[in-house]
Amino acid sequence: MSVQVVAAKMAEVDLKDIPSGKALPADSPVSPATEGKNIGKNEASSSAAMSPSAESSAKAGEGLLTPNPGKMPQASALKRTDPQQNGGEAFVNRDGTVAEAPRMKKIQFADQKQEFSKRPSKIGRRSLSRSISQSSTDSYSSAASYTDSSDDETSPRDKQQKNSKGNGDFCIKNIKQAEFGRREIEIAEQEMPALMALRKRAQGEKPLAGAKVVGCTHITAQTAVLMETLSALGAQCRWAACNIYSTQNEVAAALAEGGFSVFAWKGESEDDFWWCIDRCVNVEGWQPNMILDDGGDLTHWIYKKYPNMFKKIKGIVEESVTGVHRLYQLSKAGKLCVPAMNVNDSVTKQKFDNLYCCRESILDGLKRTTDVMFGGKQVVVCGYGEVGKGCCAALKAMGSIVYVTEIDPICALQACMDGFRLVKLNEVIRQVDIVITCTGNKNVVVRENLDRMKNGCIVCNMGHSNTEIDVASLRTPELTWERVRSQVDHVIWPDGKRIVLLAEGRLLNLSCSTVPTFVLSITATTQALALIELYNAPEGRYKQDVYLLPKKMDEYVASLHLPTFDAHLTELSDEQAKYLGLNKNGPFKPNYYRY
Amino acid sequence: MSELVGEARAELKQASKEVKESENVAEKYSAMTVSKNSEMNMGDLSTVLSAVPTHKPVKKQIQFVEDKQEFSRFPTKTGRRSLSRSISQSSTDSYSSAASGTDSSDDETSPRDKTQVNAKGSSDFCVKNIKQAEFGRREIEIAEQDMSALISLRKRAQSEKPLAGAKIVGCTHITAQTAVLIETLVALGAQCRWTACNIYSTQNEVAAALAESGVAVFAWKGESEDDFWWCIDHCVNTEGWQPNMILDDGGDLTHWMYKKYPNVFKKIRGIVEESVTGVHRLYQLSKAGKLCVPAMNVNDSVTKQKFDNLYCCRESILDGLKRTTDVMFGGKQVVVCGYGEVGKGCCAALKALGAIVYITEIDPICALQACMDGFRVVKLCEIIRHVDVIITCTGNKNVVTRDQLDRMKNGSIVCNMGHSNTEIDVASLRTPELTWERVRSQVDHVIWPDGKRVILLAEGRLLNLSCSTVPTFVLSITATTQALALIELYNAPEGRYKQDVYLLPKKMDEYVASLHLATFDAHLTELSDEQAKYLGLNKNGPFKPNYYRY
């Protein structure tokens, strides 16, 4: 079945999608501007606030890399205060933690990392393979690219490199790493069958022929698979990194070797960052007509610096919560002059980023850090949104006794019906062994609660920022902090009671576990389809607004991932389709369907 | 004593079932006339509108009555349990003729010809027998105990009388649960006139109790088509009383007023509609530009949807299968067709009992969910030979066809949890070479020439309606939602609701949920001012954006 055909059928759906999409900014009353200011003053209210909804936060994978307090404080803090970020659209808070000597933290962290890698440890090979994937998804880690030759201190900007075809239109750390990077990409390809299937199905038609895509995402093996897929579908790509730390240098090298114009290396400076973006966009004889963005920096740069070029863009595909928020702001202000697609809120992506991903990573994260046994343990999960539902399901399956706290009566009733005791935190705080926050809120676990916990209680955060646990309140003289492992702190009370705090209250699933490639595959496939849709849409289908991914596409993403499970989808007969009033190829559900 | 309570409870349950039933019956109609999503022009609409209480159900009913009698002739091995259950079953099944336990069948006079007066001397009602009032009162009191949310709403709001001045005309199933709703509305200040939305579902004694307490009720069990419309008309057409609110289930009352009393209709402040069919009719009206009052669709509220589908089916699938077949679930291979809310509920329950569950799906998103929840997604033909139980919940037609039935193994059970009787192609089994053997009420063995038996439940109709009960808790949610919708529409400032069909505001939805939390002794956390500010939320909700999927 051809993608184009698919694409052709979705017109009405999209239109209907609009309102709900639009509701987003209206419903997120945390005005970014205020938030930004807050952050300047108050170190506690850090990264998250951009989207108040609890769920959207825990976006895993690449999107996540962005909002990170700990690791990239200096440069990115600078980046945020960049004059470009004028007024209203402040996205500021990506890396809030700032005030408290971020630089020191970073150093500390790098140490930890090395220390960690110094002990190859009992987990052996598995641990290694994990660490690769982790590196590509975890922006806290400094080891994103483990072939990093630290001896080479020359900035890539000052080097002249050429690939084997004699092309020098790229800027990366070291082109010689290309072969190694190629291997990484090949491994990733195996774990991303959906994207490969898309490549196979659509490359005959070249649905992106003529598309000139400029991209700004994390540059990892998974992204490379995406880029090469886009290229196989006929697009020309130029790429920059959306995060100064997350680039896998060897992958960038492999891409450059493969003829892509990549401008990215690990450890860019703030200045490098914008230089890379500019080099991506500002080329003679090449004008981009599509944007694939993660975080909105690229969009913003083109909007500000090259307004004429911006007007000629056919479409923007935006992946992150922040970027989507920025787009809605632009659109609200009437300044968005091209159609944009919000792929962050597609059903498939949301379910995987939140429910399924957290269901796996909660156990993984706790095990890796504390080796805790779950059977019979009393656990309180704060918040029963998608993330909370995932955590509870996993813990219940392991035989834990799970309590839930909630503020929303509907979710509370769901928790009751799913067999969890709904309590207030202070009612159970004395007896629980593990406290997990996933509310998206701030100060859910406060010092008072922490004071009353029992010895050995584990406290961690699966929500969407480091605000949920009031960690700052633990930085008082009478409490002793003892770092026992990477990401694991014992906080010791004067009476000897210890609380085990994981990842200093930052996101457990980012800091201490991995994001499965399968999840990244879903994200990447969604992006590719969104590009195809926007590029091939007939004139006028998409106005100058922010759209949700058409349900049809969402379903297509899901269907591409079914073969992984050897799942056999049933097809409607003509008669049945008629009875239901559906097209045999979908979309199968109305827009308000809740899944 | 405890026995009595137990029995009464059972009866309650049955009654509660009825509400649900209405929906199903309604759905059946809609299925007959229109396919779910297809466009319907006004011509079609009028057929639907007039179609409602036709003769078809009557025919079915007769057939069913026979089954019923047959059933009571065999007291059977299940003994007492079976007996107490059978009461509940009868009252929950609107096909059944035994909804009202105290029905005195000797009295053959039509209620229309009788003049009855309640203790206060009022005779503005029409019920079977006003003398049953005391018994009906007991029923209502029992129902009150299980509907704590509605009672607490009554307590919380009765000093404000948010419905003072409201004149509500209602058309729903008349059961003890509805009575609790009506009396709540009265306690909140409303005047009510009520009629039944189904000619079989009325509990006569409850109607009597309502009449005794001064509510103008026009309903009895076993109305004729003519009686049905007569009752509705009597409800609406009274001197000196003009309704300003409508509470409808199925859309008959709305239709009647729209057609017969357009002037009264125009002055209505709001319509609250409960069933799928009724909502569909309202949307059609609205589309045609003929809806001149605001209407509230309470059918699609989050709380109600989740309870009507996911939670309710999660319970009733096991109950329905156990009651009918006494099957053991552990290790059984089960295929569930469809992984929507109903399918998700069925699968969760079956998995919990150790069954091996397969899924068939057409929607890739739901299919992927099934995969991630640990179910094998297959095509029906791939596993039809292996499975022990087949459950359909697709809403589609001919999901299980003769071809598949032919290939099933001996003793496999086939049943339907979807939304009509179309999913299993039962008609294809009515051929001469197959022998049908009714082994229990709702259970047929279909025997192939080679001796293979397939166990067909409820003749392919809805298992959860025919063979299990709807918990009062679910009915409580429905009733509370209706009451809140009435309050919302009645008290909304001028202009908030235009002439359109609205979904229940999320705020109200959340309030319904919160009223039911007490049942679980659940303690909701409150946002601090600081936290509310951080999230940009009001401390009292709504807590989620509209597109939130729960």
JSON list of N, CA, C and O in Angstrom, two decimals, chain A residues 29 55 359 406 408-409 417 422 424 427 441-443 555 565 568-570 572 575-576 579 589, chain B residues 35 314 361 363-364 372 376-377 379 382 396-398 510 523-525 527 530-531 536 544 548:
[
{"chain": "A", "resi": 29, "resn": "PRO", "atom": "N", "xyz": [-1.69, 27.17, 31.41]},
{"chain": "A", "resi": 29, "resn": "PRO", "atom": "CA", "xyz": [-1.74, 28.55, 31.85]},
{"chain": "A", "resi": 29, "resn": "PRO", "atom": "C", "xyz": [-0.43, 29.02, 32.45]},
{"chain": "A", "resi": 29, "resn": "PRO", "atom": "O", "xyz": [-0.29, 30.19, 32.76]},
{"chain": "A", "resi": 55, "resn": "GLU", "atom": "N", "xyz": [1.79, 14.27, 32.15]},
{"chain": "A", "resi": 55, "resn": "GLU", "atom": "CA", "xyz": [2.20, 13.23, 31.24]},
{"chain": "A", "resi": 55, "resn": "GLU", "atom": "C", "xyz": [3.22, 13.65, 30.22]},
{"chain": "A", "resi": 55, "resn": "GLU", "atom": "O", "xyz": [4.20, 13.02, 30.00]},
{"chain": "A", "resi": 359, "resn": "ARG", "atom": "N", "xyz": [6.50, 1.90, 32.37]},
{"chain": "A", "resi": 359, "resn": "ARG", "atom": "CA", "xyz": [6.20, 0.61, 32.96]},
{"chain": "A", "resi": 359, "resn": "ARG", "atom": "C", "xyz": [7.47, -0.24, 33.02]},
{"chain": "A", "resi": 359, "resn": "ARG", "atom": "O", "xyz": [7.68, -1.00, 33.95]},
{"chain": "A", "resi": 406, "resn": "GLU", "atom": "N", "xyz": [-3.65, 10.91, 44.42]},
{"chain": "A", "resi": 406, "resn": "GLU", "atom": "CA", "xyz": [-4.15, 11.58, 43.22]},
{"chain": "A", "resi": 406, "resn": "GLU", "atom": "C", "xyz": [-4.86, 12.87, 43.63]},
{"chain": "A", "resi": 406, "resn": "GLU", "atom": "O", "xyz": [-5.34, 12.98, 44.75]},
{"chain": "A", "resi": 408, "resn": "ASP", "atom": "N", "xyz": [-6.90, 14.30, 40.93]},
{"chain": "A", "resi": 408, "resn": "ASP", "atom": "CA", "xyz": [-7.99, 14.30, 39.97]},
{"chain": "A", "resi": 408, "resn": "ASP", "atom": "C", "xyz": [-8.94, 13.14, 40.28]},
{"chain": "A", "resi": 408, "resn": "ASP", "atom": "O", "xyz": [-8.54, 11.99, 40.23]},
{"chain": "A", "resi": 409, "resn": "PRO", "atom": "N", "xyz": [-10.19, 13.44, 40.62]},
{"chain": "A", "resi": 409, "resn": "PRO", "atom": "CA", "xyz": [-11.09, 12.35, 41.02]},
{"chain": "A", "resi": 409, "resn": "PRO", "atom": "C", "xyz": [-11.30, 11.27, 39.97]},
{"chain": "A", "resi": 409, "resn": "PRO", "atom": "O", "xyz": [-11.53, 10.12, 40.30]},
{"chain": "A", "resi": 417, "resn": "MET", "atom": "N", "xyz": [-10.59, 1.38, 40.87]},
{"chain": "A", "resi": 417, "resn": "MET", "atom": "CA", "xyz": [-11.12, 0.27, 40.10]},
{"chain": "A", "resi": 417, "resn": "MET", "atom": "C", "xyz": [-10.02, -0.68, 39.66]},
{"chain": "A", "resi": 417, "resn": "MET", "atom": "O", "xyz": [-10.27, -1.84, 39.34]},
{"chain": "A", "resi": 422, "resn": "LEU", "atom": "N", "xyz": [-6.32, 4.27, 47.43]},
{"chain": "A", "resi": 422, "resn": "LEU", "atom": "CA", "xyz": [-6.07, 5.69, 47.22]},
{"chain": "A", "resi": 422, "resn": "LEU", "atom": "C", "xyz": [-5.94, 6.36, 48.58]},
{"chain": "A", "resi": 422, "resn": "LEU", "atom": "O", "xyz": [-6.85, 6.31, 49.39]},
{"chain": "A", "resi": 424, "resn": "LYS", "atom": "N", "xyz": [-3.83, 9.62, 51.07]},
{"chain": "A", "resi": 424, "resn": "LYS", "atom": "CA", "xyz": [-3.01, 10.83, 51.05]},
{"chain": "A", "resi": 424, "resn": "LYS", "atom": "C", "xyz": [-1.61, 10.44, 51.47]},
{"chain": "A", "resi": 424, "resn": "LYS", "atom": "O", "xyz": [-1.44, 9.53, 52.30]},
{"chain": "A", "resi": 427, "resn": "GLU", "atom": "N", "xyz": [-0.68, 9.80, 55.07]},
{"chain": "A", "resi": 427, "resn": "GLU", "atom": "CA", "xyz": [-1.28, 8.66, 55.77]},
{"chain": "A", "resi": 427, "resn": "GLU", "atom": "C", "xyz": [-0.41, 7.41, 55.72]},
{"chain": "A", "resi": 427, "resn": "GLU", "atom": "O", "xyz": [-0.53, 6.54, 56.57]},
{"chain": "A", "resi": 441, "resn": "ASN", "atom": "N", "xyz": [3.96, 17.91, 39.12]},
{"chain": "A", "resi": 441, "resn": "ASN", "atom": "CA", "xyz": [3.74, 19.03, 40.03]},
{"chain": "A", "resi": 441, "resn": "ASN", "atom": "C", "xyz": [5.03, 19.34, 40.79]},
{"chain": "A", "resi": 441, "resn": "ASN", "atom": "O", "xyz": [6.05, 18.69, 40.58]},
{"chain": "A", "resi": 442, "resn": "LYS", "atom": "N", "xyz": [4.98, 20.32, 41.68]},
{"chain": "A", "resi": 442, "resn": "LYS", "atom": "CA", "xyz": [6.17, 20.59, 42.48]},
{"chain": "A", "resi": 442, "resn": "LYS", "atom": "C", "xyz": [5.91, 20.31, 43.95]},
{"chain": "A", "resi": 442, "resn": "LYS", "atom": "O", "xyz": [4.78, 20.32, 44.42]},
{"chain": "A", "resi": 443, "resn": "ASN", "atom": "N", "xyz": [7.00, 20.05, 44.65]},
{"chain": "A", "resi": 443, "resn": "ASN", "atom": "CA", "xyz": [6.93, 19.82, 46.09]},
{"chain": "A", "resi": 443, "resn": "ASN", "atom": "C", "xyz": [5.84, 18.83, 46.49]},
{"chain": "A", "resi": 443, "resn": "ASN", "atom": "O", "xyz": [5.04, 19.08, 47.38]},
{"chain": "A", "resi": 555, "resn": "GLU", "atom": "N", "xyz": [-2.15, 5.61, 13.01]},
{"chain": "A", "resi": 555, "resn": "GLU", "atom": "CA", "xyz": [-2.44, 4.19, 12.87]},
{"chain": "A", "resi": 555, "resn": "GLU", "atom": "C", "xyz": [-1.38, 3.51, 12.01]},
{"chain": "A", "resi": 555, "resn": "GLU", "atom": "O", "xyz": [-1.01, 2.36, 12.27]},
{"chain": "A", "resi": 565, "resn": "PHE", "atom": "N", "xyz": [6.05, -7.82, 16.80]},
{"chain": "A", "resi": 565, "resn": "PHE", "atom": "CA", "xyz": [5.39, -8.75, 17.71]},
{"chain": "A", "resi": 565, "resn": "PHE", "atom": "C", "xyz": [4.81, -9.95, 16.97]},
{"chain": "A", "resi": 565, "resn": "PHE", "atom": "O", "xyz": [4.06, -10.72, 17.56]},
{"chain": "A", "resi": 568, "resn": "HIS", "atom": "N", "xyz": [-0.78, -10.23, 13.81]},
{"chain": "A", "resi": 568, "resn": "HIS", "atom": "CA", "xyz": [-1.49, -10.29, 12.53]},
{"chain": "A", "resi": 568, "resn": "HIS", "atom": "C", "xyz": [-2.78, -9.49, 12.63]},
{"chain": "A", "resi": 568, "resn": "HIS", "atom": "O", "xyz": [-3.70, -9.89, 13.33]},
{"chain": "A", "resi": 569, "resn": "LEU", "atom": "N", "xyz": [-2.81, -8.40, 11.94]},
{"chain": "A", "resi": 569, "resn": "LEU", "atom": "CA", "xyz": [-3.96, -7.52, 11.99]},
{"chain": "A", "resi": 569, "resn": "LEU", "atom": "C", "xyz": [-5.08, -8.11, 11.14]},
{"chain": "A", "resi": 569, "resn": "LEU", "atom": "O", "xyz": [-4.85, -8.59, 10.04]},
{"chain": "A", "resi": 570, "resn": "THR", "atom": "N", "xyz": [-6.29, -8.06, 11.67]},
{"chain": "A", "resi": 570, "resn": "THR", "atom": "CA", "xyz": [-7.44, -8.52, 10.91]},
{"chain": "A", "resi": 570, "resn": "THR", "atom": "C", "xyz": [-7.90, -7.41, 9.97]},
{"chain": "A", "resi": 570, "resn": "THR", "atom": "O", "xyz": [-7.82, -6.24, 10.33]},
{"chain": "A", "resi": 572, "resn": "LEU", "atom": "N", "xyz": [-10.98, -5.67, 7.69]},
{"chain": "A", "resi": 572, "resn": "LEU", "atom": "CA", "xyz": [-12.43, -5.63, 7.54]},
{"chain": "A", "resi": 572, "resn": "LEU", "atom": "C", "xyz": [-12.82, -6.18, 6.19]},
{"chain": "A", "resi": 572, "resn": "LEU", "atom": "O", "xyz": [-12.14, -5.92, 5.19]},
{"chain": "A", "resi": 575, "resn": "GLU", "atom": "N", "xyz": [-18.21, -5.82, 3.47]},
{"chain": "A", "resi": 575, "resn": "GLU", "atom": "CA", "xyz": [-19.51, -5.76, 4.11]},
{"chain": "A", "resi": 575, "resn": "GLU", "atom": "C", "xyz": [-19.39, -5.17, 5.52]},
{"chain": "A", "resi": 575, "resn": "GLU", "atom": "O", "xyz": [-20.19, -4.32, 5.92]},
{"chain": "A", "resi": 576, "resn": "GLN", "atom": "N", "xyz": [-18.39, -5.62, 6.24]},
{"chain": "A", "resi": 576, "resn": "GLN", "atom": "CA", "xyz": [-18.21, -5.12, 7.60]},
{"chain": "A", "resi": 576, "resn": "GLN", "atom": "C", "xyz": [-17.88, -3.63, 7.60]},
{"chain": "A", "resi": 576, "resn": "GLN", "atom": "O", "xyz": [-18.38, -2.86, 8.41]},
{"chain": "A", "resi": 579, "resn": "TYR", "atom": "N", "xyz": [-20.93, -1.75, 7.08]},
{"chain": "A", "resi": 579, "resn": "TYR", "atom": "CA", "xyz": [-21.77, -1.78, 8.28]},
{"chain": "A", "resi": 579, "resn": "TYR", "atom": "C", "xyz": [-21.30, -0.75, 9.30]},
{"chain": "A", "resi": 579, "resn": "TYR", "atom": "O", "xyz": [-22.09, -0.06, 9.93]},
{"chain": "A", "resi": 589, "resn": "LYS", "atom": "N", "xyz": [-11.11, 5.02, 14.28]},
{"chain": "A", "resi": 589, "resn": "LYS", "atom": "CA", "xyz": [-11.76, 5.56, 15.47]},
{"chain": "A", "resi": 589, "resn": "LYS", "atom": "C", "xyz": [-12.05, 7.05, 15.28]},
{"chain": "A", "resi": 589, "resn": "LYS", "atom": "O", "xyz": [-11.32, 7.73, 14.57]},
{"chain": "B", "resi": 35, "resn": "SER", "atom": "N", "xyz": [-26.17, 2.38, 9.75]},
{"chain": "B", "resi": 35, "resn": "SER", "atom": "CA", "xyz": [-24.88, 1.91, 10.20]},
{"chain": "B", "resi": 35, "resn": "SER", "atom": "C", "xyz": [-24.27, 3.03, 11.00]},
{"chain": "B", "resi": 35, "resn": "SER", "atom": "O", "xyz": [-24.57, 4.19, 10.81]},
{"chain": "B", "resi": 314, "resn": "ARG", "atom": "N", "xyz": [-15.38, -5.96, 32.49]},
{"chain": "B", "resi": 314, "resn": "ARG", "atom": "CA", "xyz": [-14.34, -6.74, 33.15]},
{"chain": "B", "resi": 314, "resn": "ARG", "atom": "C", "xyz": [-14.97, -7.67, 34.18]},
{"chain": "B", "resi": 314, "resn": "ARG", "atom": "O", "xyz": [-14.52, -8.79, 34.37]},
{"chain": "B", "resi": 361, "resn": "GLU", "atom": "N", "xyz": [-7.81, -7.77, 16.03]},
{"chain": "B", "resi": 361, "resn": "GLU", "atom": "CA", "xyz": [-8.05, -6.33, 15.97]},
{"chain": "B", "resi": 361, "resn": "GLU", "atom": "C", "xyz": [-7.95, -5.88, 14.52]},
{"chain": "B", "resi": 361, "resn": "GLU", "atom": "O", "xyz": [-7.28, -6.50, 13.71]},
{"chain": "B", "resi": 363, "resn": "ASP", "atom": "N", "xyz": [-7.73, -2.24, 14.16]},
{"chain": "B", "resi": 363, "resn": "ASP", "atom": "CA", "xyz": [-7.11, -0.94, 14.33]},
{"chain": "B", "resi": 363, "resn": "ASP", "atom": "C", "xyz": [-5.68, -1.12, 14.83]},
{"chain": "B", "resi": 363, "resn": "ASP", "atom": "O", "xyz": [-5.46, -1.69, 15.90]},
{"chain": "B", "resi": 364, "resn": "PRO", "atom": "N", "xyz": [-4.70, -0.68, 14.05]},
{"chain": "B", "resi": 364, "resn": "PRO", "atom": "CA", "xyz": [-3.31, -0.95, 14.46]},
{"chain": "B", "resi": 364, "resn": "PRO", "atom": "C", "xyz": [-2.93, -0.35, 15.81]},
{"chain": "B", "resi": 364, "resn": "PRO", "atom": "O", "xyz": [-2.09, -0.90, 16.51]},
{"chain": "B", "resi": 372, "resn": "MET", "atom": "N", "xyz": [1.53, -4.73, 23.58]},
{"chain": "B", "resi": 372, "resn": "MET", "atom": "CA", "xyz": [2.27, -4.23, 24.73]},
{"chain": "B", "resi": 372, "resn": "MET", "atom": "C", "xyz": [1.67, -4.71, 26.04]},
{"chain": "B", "resi": 372, "resn": "MET", "atom": "O", "xyz": [2.34, -4.73, 27.06]},
{"chain": "B", "resi": 376, "resn": "ARG", "atom": "N", "xyz": [-1.26, -11.98, 22.36]},
{"chain": "B", "resi": 376, "resn": "ARG", "atom": "CA", "xyz": [-0.92, -12.30, 20.99]},
{"chain": "B", "resi": 376, "resn": "ARG", "atom": "C", "xyz": [-2.01, -11.75, 20.08]},
{"chain": "B", "resi": 376, "resn": "ARG", "atom": "O", "xyz": [-3.19, -12.01, 20.30]},
{"chain": "B", "resi": 377, "resn": "VAL", "atom": "N", "xyz": [-1.61, -10.99, 19.07]},
{"chain": "B", "resi": 377, "resn": "VAL", "atom": "CA", "xyz": [-2.59, -10.50, 18.10]},
{"chain": "B", "resi": 377, "resn": "VAL", "atom": "C", "xyz": [-2.59, -11.43, 16.90]},
{"chain": "B", "resi": 377, "resn": "VAL", "atom": "O", "xyz": [-1.55, -11.64, 16.28]},
{"chain": "B", "resi": 379, "resn": "LYS", "atom": "N", "xyz": [-5.10, -13.46, 13.60]},
{"chain": "B", "resi": 379, "resn": "LYS", "atom": "CA", "xyz": [-6.35, -13.45, 12.85]},
{"chain": "B", "resi": 379, "resn": "LYS", "atom": "C", "xyz": [-7.18, -14.61, 13.35]},
{"chain": "B", "resi": 379, "resn": "LYS", "atom": "O", "xyz": [-6.65, -15.67, 13.72]},
{"chain": "B", "resi": 382, "resn": "GLU", "atom": "N", "xyz": [-6.57, -18.16, 12.22]},
{"chain": "B", "resi": 382, "resn": "GLU", "atom": "CA", "xyz": [-5.33, -18.84, 12.57]},
{"chain": "B", "resi": 382, "resn": "GLU", "atom": "C", "xyz": [-5.47, -19.71, 13.81]},
{"chain": "B", "resi": 382, "resn": "GLU", "atom": "O", "xyz": [-4.75, -20.69, 13.99]},
{"chain": "B", "resi": 396, "resn": "ASN", "atom": "N", "xyz": [-19.03, -4.80, 15.33]},
{"chain": "B", "resi": 396, "resn": "ASN", "atom": "CA", "xyz": [-19.13, -5.05, 13.90]},
{"chain": "B", "resi": 396, "resn": "ASN", "atom": "C", "xyz": [-20.13, -6.18, 13.64]},
{"chain": "B", "resi": 396, "resn": "ASN", "atom": "O", "xyz": [-20.72, -6.71, 14.55]},
{"chain": "B", "resi": 397, "resn": "LYS", "atom": "N", "xyz": [-20.28, -6.53, 12.39]},
{"chain": "B", "resi": 397, "resn": "LYS", "atom": "CA", "xyz": [-21.16, -7.66, 12.10]},
{"chain": "B", "resi": 397, "resn": "LYS", "atom": "C", "xyz": [-20.39, -8.83, 11.49]},
{"chain": "B", "resi": 397, "resn": "LYS", "atom": "O", "xyz": [-19.32, -8.65, 10.92]},
{"chain": "B", "resi": 398, "resn": "ASN", "atom": "N", "xyz": [-20.95, -10.00, 11.65]},
{"chain": "B", "resi": 398, "resn": "ASN", "atom": "CA", "xyz": [-20.36, -11.20, 11.07]},
{"chain": "B", "resi": 398, "resn": "ASN", "atom": "C", "xyz": [-18.88, -11.36, 11.37]},
{"chain": "B", "resi": 398, "resn": "ASN", "atom": "O", "xyz": [-18.07, -11.62, 10.48]},
{"chain": "B", "resi": 510, "resn": "GLU", "atom": "N", "xyz": [-15.64, 15.17, 36.78]},
{"chain": "B", "resi": 510, "resn": "GLU", "atom": "CA", "xyz": [-14.77, 14.95, 37.93]},
{"chain": "B", "resi": 510, "resn": "GLU", "atom": "C", "xyz": [-15.56, 14.90, 39.22]},
{"chain": "B", "resi": 510, "resn": "GLU", "atom": "O", "xyz": [-15.26, 14.13, 40.14]},
{"chain": "B", "resi": 523, "resn": "HIS", "atom": "N", "xyz": [-8.95, 8.52, 49.65]},
{"chain": "B", "resi": 523, "resn": "HIS", "atom": "CA", "xyz": [-8.68, 9.87, 50.14]},
{"chain": "B", "resi": 523, "resn": "HIS", "atom": "C", "xyz": [-7.97, 10.68, 49.07]},
{"chain": "B", "resi": 523, "resn": "HIS", "atom": "O", "xyz": [-6.82, 10.42, 48.75]},
{"chain": "B", "resi": 524, "resn": "LEU", "atom": "N", "xyz": [-8.68, 11.61, 48.52]},
{"chain": "B", "resi": 524, "resn": "LEU", "atom": "CA", "xyz": [-8.13, 12.42, 47.45]},
{"chain": "B", "resi": 524, "resn": "LEU", "atom": "C", "xyz": [-7.16, 13.45, 48.03]},
{"chain": "B", "resi": 524, "resn": "LEU", "atom": "O", "xyz": [-7.45, 14.07, 49.04]},
{"chain": "B", "resi": 525, "resn": "THR", "atom": "N", "xyz": [-6.05, 13.61, 47.36]},
{"chain": "B", "resi": 525, "resn": "THR", "atom": "CA", "xyz": [-5.09, 14.63, 47.78]},
{"chain": "B", "resi": 525, "resn": "THR", "atom": "C", "xyz": [-5.53, 15.98, 47.23]},
{"chain": "B", "resi": 525, "resn": "THR", "atom": "O", "xyz": [-6.07, 16.06, 46.14]},
{"chain": "B", "resi": 527, "resn": "LEU", "atom": "N", "xyz": [-4.49, 19.90, 46.10]},
{"chain": "B", "resi": 527, "resn": "LEU", "atom": "CA", "xyz": [-3.35, 20.73, 45.72]},
{"chain": "B", "resi": 527, "resn": "LEU", "atom": "C", "xyz": [-3.17, 21.83, 46.77]},
{"chain": "B", "resi": 527, "resn": "LEU", "atom": "O", "xyz": [-4.14, 22.39, 47.26]},
{"chain": "B", "resi": 530, "resn": "GLU", "atom": "N", "xyz": [0.32, 26.75, 46.31]},
{"chain": "B", "resi": 530, "resn": "GLU", "atom": "CA", "xyz": [1.56, 26.88, 45.57]},
{"chain": "B", "resi": 530, "resn": "GLU", "atom": "C", "xyz": [1.58, 25.90, 44.40]},
{"chain": "B", "resi": 530, "resn": "GLU", "atom": "O", "xyz": [1.94, 26.25, 43.28]},
{"chain": "B", "resi": 531, "resn": "GLN", "atom": "N", "xyz": [1.18, 24.67, 44.68]},
{"chain": "B", "resi": 531, "resn": "GLN", "atom": "CA", "xyz": [1.19, 23.66, 43.62]},
{"chain": "B", "resi": 531, "resn": "GLN", "atom": "C", "xyz": [0.19, 24.01, 42.53]},
{"chain": "B", "resi": 531, "resn": "GLN", "atom": "O", "xyz": [0.47, 23.86, 41.34]},
{"chain": "B", "resi": 536, "resn": "GLY", "atom": "N", "xyz": [-0.83, 25.85, 37.18]},
{"chain": "B", "resi": 536, "resn": "GLY", "atom": "CA", "xyz": [-1.80, 26.69, 36.49]},
{"chain": "B", "resi": 536, "resn": "GLY", "atom": "C", "xyz": [-3.20, 26.12, 36.53]},
{"chain": "B", "resi": 536, "resn": "GLY", "atom": "O", "xyz": [-3.99, 26.30, 35.61]},
{"chain": "B", "resi": 544, "resn": "LYS", "atom": "N", "xyz": [-7.61, 18.27, 34.02]},
{"chain": "B", "resi": 544, "resn": "LYS", "atom": "CA", "xyz": [-6.98, 17.81, 32.78]},
{"chain": "B", "resi": 544, "resn": "LYS", "atom": "C", "xyz": [-7.51, 18.60, 31.59]},
{"chain": "B", "resi": 544, "resn": "LYS", "atom": "O", "xyz": [-8.65, 19.05, 31.60]},
{"chain": "B", "resi": 548, "resn": "TYR", "atom": "N", "xyz": [-7.28, 15.06, 27.02]},
{"chain": "B", "resi": 548, "resn": "TYR", "atom": "CA", "xyz": [-6.62, 14.03, 27.82]},
{"chain": "B", "resi": 548, "resn": "TYR", "atom": "C", "xyz": [-7.32, 12.69, 27.66]},
{"chain": "B", "resi": 548, "resn": "TYR", "atom": "O", "xyz": [-8.54, 12.62, 27.63]}
]
